[in-house]
Amino acid sequence: RNPSVRMELGNEYQIKKQTHMKTILITGGAGFIGSHVIRRMVTFHPETRVLNLDQLTYAGNLENLKDIENAPNYQFIRGDICNTAFLERLFQDYEIDGVIHLAAESHVDRSIADPMAFINTNIVGTVNLLNACRGAWKDLSTKLFYHISTDEVYGSLGKDGLFTEETAYDPRSPYSASKASSDHLVRAYYHTYGMPVVISNCSNNYGPNQFPEKLIPLAIHNILNMKPIPIYGKGENIRDWLYVEDHASAIELIFSRGVHGRTYNIGGLNEWTNIDLIRLLCRIMDEKLERVPGTSEKLITFVKDRAGHDLRYAIDSTRIEEELNWKPSLTFEQGLARTVEWYLQNIAWMENVTSGAYQSYYRTQYEER
Ligand code: NAD
Ligand code: DAU
């Protein structure tokens, strides 16, 4: 692998191959975070066979994986985790040793408009996967089911404090309630059936391949096109931002060395109010686009607040730092500059997504199984 690809992938850790890493199933690999996890596992673990199971909903885009699609240890399978007959066949056709489960409906605003898709995919789909593992796995000691979750399950913080792994669950949106339910079910399978599981709860990710419905890519798109940047309420809500490759490196570590039955919080210790973050992004974009300073900030438009908008998220990631020696590789300024650079160099990607062209191309290539 060329060294610049390795550099883009961020921290590299020495990982001893485990039995559950022979053939792994990664769900949601065509989405934002999943595509980075797939690239990392395919690149750093050539001995591991990586299966990417994705339904290709509006959020799935195989263009995210063009550079590794012909790698000998990679295979794409189109399918729906809500389809139990399909999952049963899949686990018969392949001897799957480990699962990294990312497939989900992920956007809070969509969950407010239409909760049912979140209940189906995030809750029922997760249980379907757990059942498929239970049905197929005879020797549980060689297997692992890893559920990727969110800090939103913990609810909303006031001005002080951090979410730890012991913070009580208090989800407030249909999205976070569906992720909390799936976390509980994963733990229930650990206690009831002895299913080997790990869970991680991460803060807000940003970086290449993120769908432009989320704050940062939406703002980059609108600044590029001189359109209004919608800020909910007064822009005082706080999020803790982590570069997506740093999340992917944490996932790789937890998958290979995490203690079964345990939860790991992952965050960047990098809190920003939405308005401060957007002002910083406007300054970076003016510089990169060689616009008069202040041009992009004029696009900021305050709009009606999100219903039940959580005030603040912030993560204490001491456990993963101390137990697994993980830390983020980039500062926020480096990560944001890299992100903006990627979107500017991949304007065709953004146009394919906003026009919807990406959907017809791959959906006709891959039949759903
Ligand atoms: P995303 O929306 O970009 O991607 C989700 C992927 O899942 C898509 O490729 C989609 O096609 C696939 N998918 C959806 N429904 C499916 C189904 N029924 N069957 C098979 N595939 C299906 O999501 P993301 O932002 O990459 O998030 C990935 C995971 O990480 C989610 O579980 C999310 O809850 C969690 N997470 C996200 C963040 C974040 O900041 N984005 C932070 C913490 C945790
Ligand atoms: O914390 C982790 C979560 O982060 C993940 O679990 C979710 O999958 C992911 O979508 C993200 O949720 P948020 O709701 O925090 O992300 P979003 O980008 O939608 O919004 C970030 C903040 O910006 C939030 O306070 C709402 C605000 N916002 C968002 C949009 C889309 C705006 O002010 N304007 C907007 O147009």
JSON list of N, CA and C in Angstrom, two decimals, residues 107-160:
[
{"chain": "A", "resi": 107, "resn": "HIS", "atom": "N", "xyz": [-30.01, 9.58, 10.55]},
{"chain": "A", "resi": 107, "resn": "HIS", "atom": "CA", "xyz": [-30.20, 11.04, 10.61]},
{"chain": "A", "resi": 107, "resn": "HIS", "atom": "C", "xyz": [-31.38, 11.44, 11.52]},
{"chain": "A", "resi": 108, "resn": "VAL", "atom": "N", "xyz": [-31.07, 12.23, 12.56]},
{"chain": "A", "resi": 108, "resn": "VAL", "atom": "CA", "xyz": [-32.06, 12.58, 13.58]},
{"chain": "A", "resi": 108, "resn": "VAL", "atom": "C", "xyz": [-33.29, 13.26, 12.96]},
{"chain": "A", "resi": 109, "resn": "ASP", "atom": "N", "xyz": [-33.09, 14.20, 12.03]},
{"chain": "A", "resi": 109, "resn": "ASP", "atom": "CA", "xyz": [-34.25, 14.92, 11.46]},
{"chain": "A", "resi": 109, "resn": "ASP", "atom": "C", "xyz": [-35.20, 13.96, 10.74]},
{"chain": "A", "resi": 110, "resn": "ARG", "atom": "N", "xyz": [-34.63, 12.97, 10.04]},
{"chain": "A", "resi": 110, "resn": "ARG", "atom": "CA", "xyz": [-35.48, 11.98, 9.35]},
{"chain": "A", "resi": 110, "resn": "ARG", "atom": "C", "xyz": [-36.27, 11.16, 10.37]},
{"chain": "A", "resi": 111, "resn": "SER", "atom": "N", "xyz": [-35.66, 10.90, 11.55]},
{"chain": "A", "resi": 111, "resn": "SER", "atom": "CA", "xyz": [-36.35, 10.09, 12.55]},
{"chain": "A", "resi": 111, "resn": "SER", "atom": "C", "xyz": [-37.53, 10.85, 13.15]},
{"chain": "A", "resi": 112, "resn": "ILE", "atom": "N", "xyz": [-37.42, 12.19, 13.15]},
{"chain": "A", "resi": 112, "resn": "ILE", "atom": "CA", "xyz": [-38.51, 13.01, 13.67]},
{"chain": "A", "resi": 112, "resn": "ILE", "atom": "C", "xyz": [-39.67, 13.01, 12.66]},
{"chain": "A", "resi": 113, "resn": "ALA", "atom": "N", "xyz": [-39.31, 13.04, 11.37]},
{"chain": "A", "resi": 113, "resn": "ALA", "atom": "CA", "xyz": [-40.33, 13.07, 10.32]},
{"chain": "A", "resi": 113, "resn": "ALA", "atom": "C", "xyz": [-40.99, 11.70, 10.14]},
{"chain": "A", "resi": 114, "resn": "ASP", "atom": "N", "xyz": [-40.21, 10.61, 10.31]},
{"chain": "A", "resi": 114, "resn": "ASP", "atom": "CA", "xyz": [-40.74, 9.27, 10.02]},
{"chain": "A", "resi": 114, "resn": "ASP", "atom": "C", "xyz": [-40.01, 8.22, 10.87]},
{"chain": "A", "resi": 115, "resn": "PRO", "atom": "N", "xyz": [-40.48, 7.98, 12.09]},
{"chain": "A", "resi": 115, "resn": "PRO", "atom": "CA", "xyz": [-39.75, 7.07, 13.00]},
{"chain": "A", "resi": 115, "resn": "PRO", "atom": "C", "xyz": [-39.71, 5.60, 12.58]},
{"chain": "A", "resi": 116, "resn": "MET", "atom": "N", "xyz": [-40.69, 5.13, 11.80]},
{"chain": "A", "resi": 116, "resn": "MET", "atom": "CA", "xyz": [-40.82, 3.68, 11.61]},
{"chain": "A", "resi": 116, "resn": "MET", "atom": "C", "xyz": [-39.59, 3.02, 10.96]},
{"chain": "A", "resi": 117, "resn": "ALA", "atom": "N", "xyz": [-39.00, 3.70, 9.99]},
{"chain": "A", "resi": 117, "resn": "ALA", "atom": "CA", "xyz": [-37.81, 3.12, 9.34]},
{"chain": "A", "resi": 117, "resn": "ALA", "atom": "C", "xyz": [-36.71, 2.89, 10.38]},
{"chain": "A", "resi": 118, "resn": "PHE", "atom": "N", "xyz": [-36.67, 3.76, 11.40]},
{"chain": "A", "resi": 118, "resn": "PHE", "atom": "CA", "xyz": [-35.63, 3.65, 12.45]},
{"chain": "A", "resi": 118, "resn": "PHE", "atom": "C", "xyz": [-35.92, 2.47, 13.36]},
{"chain": "A", "resi": 119, "resn": "ILE", "atom": "N", "xyz": [-37.22, 2.26, 13.63]},
{"chain": "A", "resi": 119, "resn": "ILE", "atom": "CA", "xyz": [-37.60, 1.13, 14.49]},
{"chain": "A", "resi": 119, "resn": "ILE", "atom": "C", "xyz": [-37.25, -0.16, 13.75]},
{"chain": "A", "resi": 120, "resn": "ASN", "atom": "N", "xyz": [-37.59, -0.20, 12.45]},
{"chain": "A", "resi": 120, "resn": "ASN", "atom": "CA", "xyz": [-37.37, -1.44, 11.67]},
{"chain": "A", "resi": 120, "resn": "ASN", "atom": "C", "xyz": [-35.89, -1.75, 11.53]},
{"chain": "A", "resi": 121, "resn": "THR", "atom": "N", "xyz": [-35.13, -0.82, 10.96]},
{"chain": "A", "resi": 121, "resn": "THR", "atom": "CA", "xyz": [-33.72, -1.14, 10.69]},
{"chain": "A", "resi": 121, "resn": "THR", "atom": "C", "xyz": [-32.90, -1.20, 11.98]},
{"chain": "A", "resi": 122, "resn": "ASN", "atom": "N", "xyz": [-33.04, -0.17, 12.83]},
{"chain": "A", "resi": 122, "resn": "ASN", "atom": "CA", "xyz": [-32.12, -0.08, 13.96]},
{"chain": "A", "resi": 122, "resn": "ASN", "atom": "C", "xyz": [-32.43, -1.09, 15.07]},
{"chain": "A", "resi": 123, "resn": "ILE", "atom": "N", "xyz": [-33.72, -1.33, 15.30]},
{"chain": "A", "resi": 123, "resn": "ILE", "atom": "CA", "xyz": [-34.06, -2.28, 16.38]},
{"chain": "A", "resi": 123, "resn": "ILE", "atom": "C", "xyz": [-34.27, -3.68, 15.81]},
{"chain": "A", "resi": 124, "resn": "VAL", "atom": "N", "xyz": [-35.26, -3.82, 14.93]},
{"chain": "A", "resi": 124, "resn": "VAL", "atom": "CA", "xyz": [-35.59, -5.17, 14.41]},
{"chain": "A", "resi": 124, "resn": "VAL", "atom": "C", "xyz": [-34.42, -5.73, 13.61]},
{"chain": "A", "resi": 125, "resn": "GLY", "atom": "N", "xyz": [-33.79, -4.88, 12.78]},
{"chain": "A", "resi": 125, "resn": "GLY", "atom": "CA", "xyz": [-32.66, -5.34, 11.96]},
{"chain": "A", "resi": 125, "resn": "GLY", "atom": "C", "xyz": [-31.51, -5.85, 12.84]},
{"chain": "A", "resi": 126, "resn": "THR", "atom": "N", "xyz": [-31.24, -5.16, 13.94]},
{"chain": "A", "resi": 126, "resn": "THR", "atom": "CA", "xyz": [-30.16, -5.59, 14.85]},
{"chain": "A", "resi": 126, "resn": "THR", "atom": "C", "xyz": [-30.49, -6.94, 15.49]},
{"chain": "A", "resi": 127, "resn": "VAL", "atom": "N", "xyz": [-31.74, -7.11, 15.91]},
{"chain": "A", "resi": 127, "resn": "VAL", "atom": "CA", "xyz": [-32.14, -8.40, 16.51]},
{"chain": "A", "resi": 127, "resn": "VAL", "atom": "C", "xyz": [-32.06, -9.51, 15.46]},
{"chain": "A", "resi": 128, "resn": "ASN", "atom": "N", "xyz": [-32.48, -9.19, 14.22]},
{"chain": "A", "resi": 128, "resn": "ASN", "atom": "CA", "xyz": [-32.37, -10.21, 13.15]},
{"chain": "A", "resi": 128, "resn": "ASN", "atom": "C", "xyz": [-30.92, -10.68, 13.01]},
{"chain": "A", "resi": 129, "resn": "LEU", "atom": "N", "xyz": [-29.99, -9.74, 13.03]},
{"chain": "A", "resi": 129, "resn": "LEU", "atom": "CA", "xyz": [-28.57, -10.09, 12.88]},
{"chain": "A", "resi": 129, "resn": "LEU", "atom": "C", "xyz": [-28.10, -10.95, 14.06]},
{"chain": "A", "resi": 130, "resn": "LEU", "atom": "N", "xyz": [-28.50, -10.54, 15.27]},
{"chain": "A", "resi": 130, "resn": "LEU", "atom": "CA", "xyz": [-28.12, -11.32, 16.46]},
{"chain": "A", "resi": 130, "resn": "LEU", "atom": "C", "xyz": [-28.67, -12.74, 16.35]},
{"chain": "A", "resi": 131, "resn": "ASN", "atom": "N", "xyz": [-29.92, -12.86, 15.88]},
{"chain": "A", "resi": 131, "resn": "ASN", "atom": "CA", "xyz": [-30.53, -14.20, 15.73]},
{"chain": "A", "resi": 131, "resn": "ASN", "atom": "C", "xyz": [-29.80, -15.01, 14.68]},
{"chain": "A", "resi": 132, "resn": "ALA", "atom": "N", "xyz": [-29.39, -14.36, 13.58]},
{"chain": "A", "resi": 132, "resn": "ALA", "atom": "CA", "xyz": [-28.67, -15.09, 12.53]},
{"chain": "A", "resi": 132, "resn": "ALA", "atom": "C", "xyz": [-27.35, -15.63, 13.10]},
{"chain": "A", "resi": 133, "resn": "CYS", "atom": "N", "xyz": [-26.68, -14.81, 13.91]},
{"chain": "A", "resi": 133, "resn": "CYS", "atom": "CA", "xyz": [-25.42, -15.26, 14.53]},
{"chain": "A", "resi": 133, "resn": "CYS", "atom": "C", "xyz": [-25.69, -16.43, 15.47]},
{"chain": "A", "resi": 134, "resn": "ARG", "atom": "N", "xyz": [-26.72, -16.28, 16.27]},
{"chain": "A", "resi": 134, "resn": "ARG", "atom": "CA", "xyz": [-27.06, -17.36, 17.23]},
{"chain": "A", "resi": 134, "resn": "ARG", "atom": "C", "xyz": [-27.35, -18.67, 16.53]},
{"chain": "A", "resi": 135, "resn": "GLY", "atom": "N", "xyz": [-28.07, -18.54, 15.40]},
{"chain": "A", "resi": 135, "resn": "GLY", "atom": "CA", "xyz": [-28.43, -19.75, 14.65]},
{"chain": "A", "resi": 135, "resn": "GLY", "atom": "C", "xyz": [-27.21, -20.42, 14.04]},
{"chain": "A", "resi": 136, "resn": "ALA", "atom": "N", "xyz": [-26.26, -19.61, 13.57]},
{"chain": "A", "resi": 136, "resn": "ALA", "atom": "CA", "xyz": [-25.13, -20.18, 12.80]},
{"chain": "A", "resi": 136, "resn": "ALA", "atom": "C", "xyz": [-23.92, -20.52, 13.67]},
{"chain": "A", "resi": 137, "resn": "TRP", "atom": "N", "xyz": [-23.74, -19.79, 14.77]},
{"chain": "A", "resi": 137, "resn": "TRP", "atom": "CA", "xyz": [-22.50, -19.94, 15.53]},
{"chain": "A", "resi": 137, "resn": "TRP", "atom": "C", "xyz": [-22.60, -21.06, 16.56]},
{"chain": "A", "resi": 138, "resn": "LYS", "atom": "N", "xyz": [-21.80, -22.12, 16.35]},
{"chain": "A", "resi": 138, "resn": "LYS", "atom": "CA", "xyz": [-21.84, -23.25, 17.29]},
{"chain": "A", "resi": 138, "resn": "LYS", "atom": "C", "xyz": [-20.84, -23.01, 18.43]},
{"chain": "A", "resi": 139, "resn": "ASP", "atom": "N", "xyz": [-19.59, -22.61, 18.06]},
{"chain": "A", "resi": 139, "resn": "ASP", "atom": "CA", "xyz": [-18.59, -22.38, 19.11]},
{"chain": "A", "resi": 139, "resn": "ASP", "atom": "C", "xyz": [-18.43, -20.87, 19.33]},
{"chain": "A", "resi": 140, "resn": "LEU", "atom": "N", "xyz": [-19.16, -20.37, 20.32]},
{"chain": "A", "resi": 140, "resn": "LEU", "atom": "CA", "xyz": [-19.19, -18.91, 20.53]},
{"chain": "A", "resi": 140, "resn": "LEU", "atom": "C", "xyz": [-17.83, -18.35, 20.96]},
{"chain": "A", "resi": 141, "resn": "SER", "atom": "N", "xyz": [-16.95, -19.21, 21.47]},
{"chain": "A", "resi": 141, "resn": "SER", "atom": "CA", "xyz": [-15.68, -18.70, 22.01]},
{"chain": "A", "resi": 141, "resn": "SER", "atom": "C", "xyz": [-14.77, -18.15, 20.89]},
{"chain": "A", "resi": 142, "resn": "THR", "atom": "N", "xyz": [-15.08, -18.46, 19.64]},
{"chain": "A", "resi": 142, "resn": "THR", "atom": "CA", "xyz": [-14.21, -17.99, 18.54]},
{"chain": "A", "resi": 142, "resn": "THR", "atom": "C", "xyz": [-14.86, -16.83, 17.77]},
{"chain": "A", "resi": 143, "resn": "LYS", "atom": "N", "xyz": [-15.98, -16.31, 18.26]},
{"chain": "A", "resi": 143, "resn": "LYS", "atom": "CA", "xyz": [-16.78, -15.34, 17.47]},
{"chain": "A", "resi": 143, "resn": "LYS", "atom": "C", "xyz": [-16.89, -14.00, 18.20]},
{"chain": "A", "resi": 144, "resn": "LEU", "atom": "N", "xyz": [-17.36, -12.99, 17.46]},
{"chain": "A", "resi": 144, "resn": "LEU", "atom": "CA", "xyz": [-17.63, -11.69, 18.10]},
{"chain": "A", "resi": 144, "resn": "LEU", "atom": "C", "xyz": [-18.67, -10.88, 17.32]},
{"chain": "A", "resi": 145, "resn": "PHE", "atom": "N", "xyz": [-19.61, -10.28, 18.05]},
{"chain": "A", "resi": 145, "resn": "PHE", "atom": "CA", "xyz": [-20.60, -9.36, 17.48]},
{"chain": "A", "resi": 145, "resn": "PHE", "atom": "C", "xyz": [-20.34, -7.98, 18.06]},
{"chain": "A", "resi": 146, "resn": "TYR", "atom": "N", "xyz": [-20.00, -7.03, 17.18]},
{"chain": "A", "resi": 146, "resn": "TYR", "atom": "CA", "xyz": [-19.64, -5.67, 17.64]},
{"chain": "A", "resi": 146, "resn": "TYR", "atom": "C", "xyz": [-20.70, -4.69, 17.14]},
{"chain": "A", "resi": 147, "resn": "HIS", "atom": "N", "xyz": [-21.36, -4.01, 18.06]},
{"chain": "A", "resi": 147, "resn": "HIS", "atom": "CA", "xyz": [-22.41, -3.05, 17.69]},
{"chain": "A", "resi": 147, "resn": "HIS", "atom": "C", "xyz": [-21.89, -1.61, 17.79]},
{"chain": "A", "resi": 148, "resn": "ILE", "atom": "N", "xyz": [-22.03, -0.88, 16.67]},
{"chain": "A", "resi": 148, "resn": "ILE", "atom": "CA", "xyz": [-21.57, 0.51, 16.64]},
{"chain": "A", "resi": 148, "resn": "ILE", "atom": "C", "xyz": [-22.74, 1.41, 17.03]},
{"chain": "A", "resi": 149, "resn": "SER", "atom": "N", "xyz": [-22.57, 2.14, 18.13]},
{"chain": "A", "resi": 149, "resn": "SER", "atom": "CA", "xyz": [-23.66, 2.99, 18.59]},
{"chain": "A", "resi": 149, "resn": "SER", "atom": "C", "xyz": [-23.20, 4.43, 18.81]},
{"chain": "A", "resi": 150, "resn": "THR", "atom": "N", "xyz": [-24.06, 5.19, 19.44]},
{"chain": "A", "resi": 150, "resn": "THR", "atom": "CA", "xyz": [-23.90, 6.64, 19.47]},
{"chain": "A", "resi": 150, "resn": "THR", "atom": "C", "xyz": [-23.94, 7.19, 20.89]},
{"chain": "A", "resi": 151, "resn": "ASP", "atom": "N", "xyz": [-23.33, 8.36, 21.09]},
{"chain": "A", "resi": 151, "resn": "ASP", "atom": "CA", "xyz": [-23.41, 9.02, 22.40]},
{"chain": "A", "resi": 151, "resn": "ASP", "atom": "C", "xyz": [-24.82, 9.56, 22.67]},
{"chain": "A", "resi": 152, "resn": "GLU", "atom": "N", "xyz": [-25.66, 9.62, 21.63]},
{"chain": "A", "resi": 152, "resn": "GLU", "atom": "CA", "xyz": [-27.00, 10.21, 21.81]},
{"chain": "A", "resi": 152, "resn": "GLU", "atom": "C", "xyz": [-27.88, 9.37, 22.74]},
{"chain": "A", "resi": 153, "resn": "VAL", "atom": "N", "xyz": [-27.49, 8.10, 22.99]},
{"chain": "A", "resi": 153, "resn": "VAL", "atom": "CA", "xyz": [-28.29, 7.25, 23.89]},
{"chain": "A", "resi": 153, "resn": "VAL", "atom": "C", "xyz": [-28.29, 7.83, 25.32]},
{"chain": "A", "resi": 154, "resn": "TYR", "atom": "N", "xyz": [-27.27, 8.61, 25.65]},
{"chain": "A", "resi": 154, "resn": "TYR", "atom": "CA", "xyz": [-27.14, 9.15, 27.01]},
{"chain": "A", "resi": 154, "resn": "TYR", "atom": "C", "xyz": [-28.00, 10.40, 27.24]},
{"chain": "A", "resi": 155, "resn": "GLY", "atom": "N", "xyz": [-28.62, 10.93, 26.18]},
{"chain": "A", "resi": 155, "resn": "GLY", "atom": "CA", "xyz": [-29.47, 12.11, 26.35]},
{"chain": "A", "resi": 155, "resn": "GLY", "atom": "C", "xyz": [-28.71, 13.39, 26.16]},
{"chain": "A", "resi": 156, "resn": "SER", "atom": "N", "xyz": [-29.04, 14.40, 26.98]},
{"chain": "A", "resi": 156, "resn": "SER", "atom": "CA", "xyz": [-28.47, 15.73, 26.76]},
{"chain": "A", "resi": 156, "resn": "SER", "atom": "C", "xyz": [-27.79, 16.22, 28.03]},
{"chain": "A", "resi": 157, "resn": "LEU", "atom": "N", "xyz": [-26.59, 16.79, 27.90]},
{"chain": "A", "resi": 157, "resn": "LEU", "atom": "CA", "xyz": [-25.87, 17.34, 29.06]},
{"chain": "A", "resi": 157, "resn": "LEU", "atom": "C", "xyz": [-26.22, 18.81, 29.25]},
{"chain": "A", "resi": 158, "resn": "GLY", "atom": "N", "xyz": [-26.07, 19.29, 30.50]},
{"chain": "A", "resi": 158, "resn": "GLY", "atom": "CA", "xyz": [-26.11, 20.73, 30.76]},
{"chain": "A", "resi": 158, "resn": "GLY", "atom": "C", "xyz": [-24.74, 21.31, 30.41]},
{"chain": "A", "resi": 159, "resn": "LYS", "atom": "N", "xyz": [-24.41, 22.44, 31.04]},
{"chain": "A", "resi": 159, "resn": "LYS", "atom": "CA", "xyz": [-23.14, 23.10, 30.68]},
{"chain": "A", "resi": 159, "resn": "LYS", "atom": "C", "xyz": [-21.91, 22.27, 31.07]},
{"chain": "A", "resi": 160, "resn": "ASP", "atom": "N", "xyz": [-22.04, 21.49, 32.20]},
{"chain": "A", "resi": 160, "resn": "ASP", "atom": "CA", "xyz": [-20.88, 20.73, 32.68]},
{"chain": "A", "resi": 160, "resn": "ASP", "atom": "C", "xyz": [-21.08, 19.23, 32.52]}
]
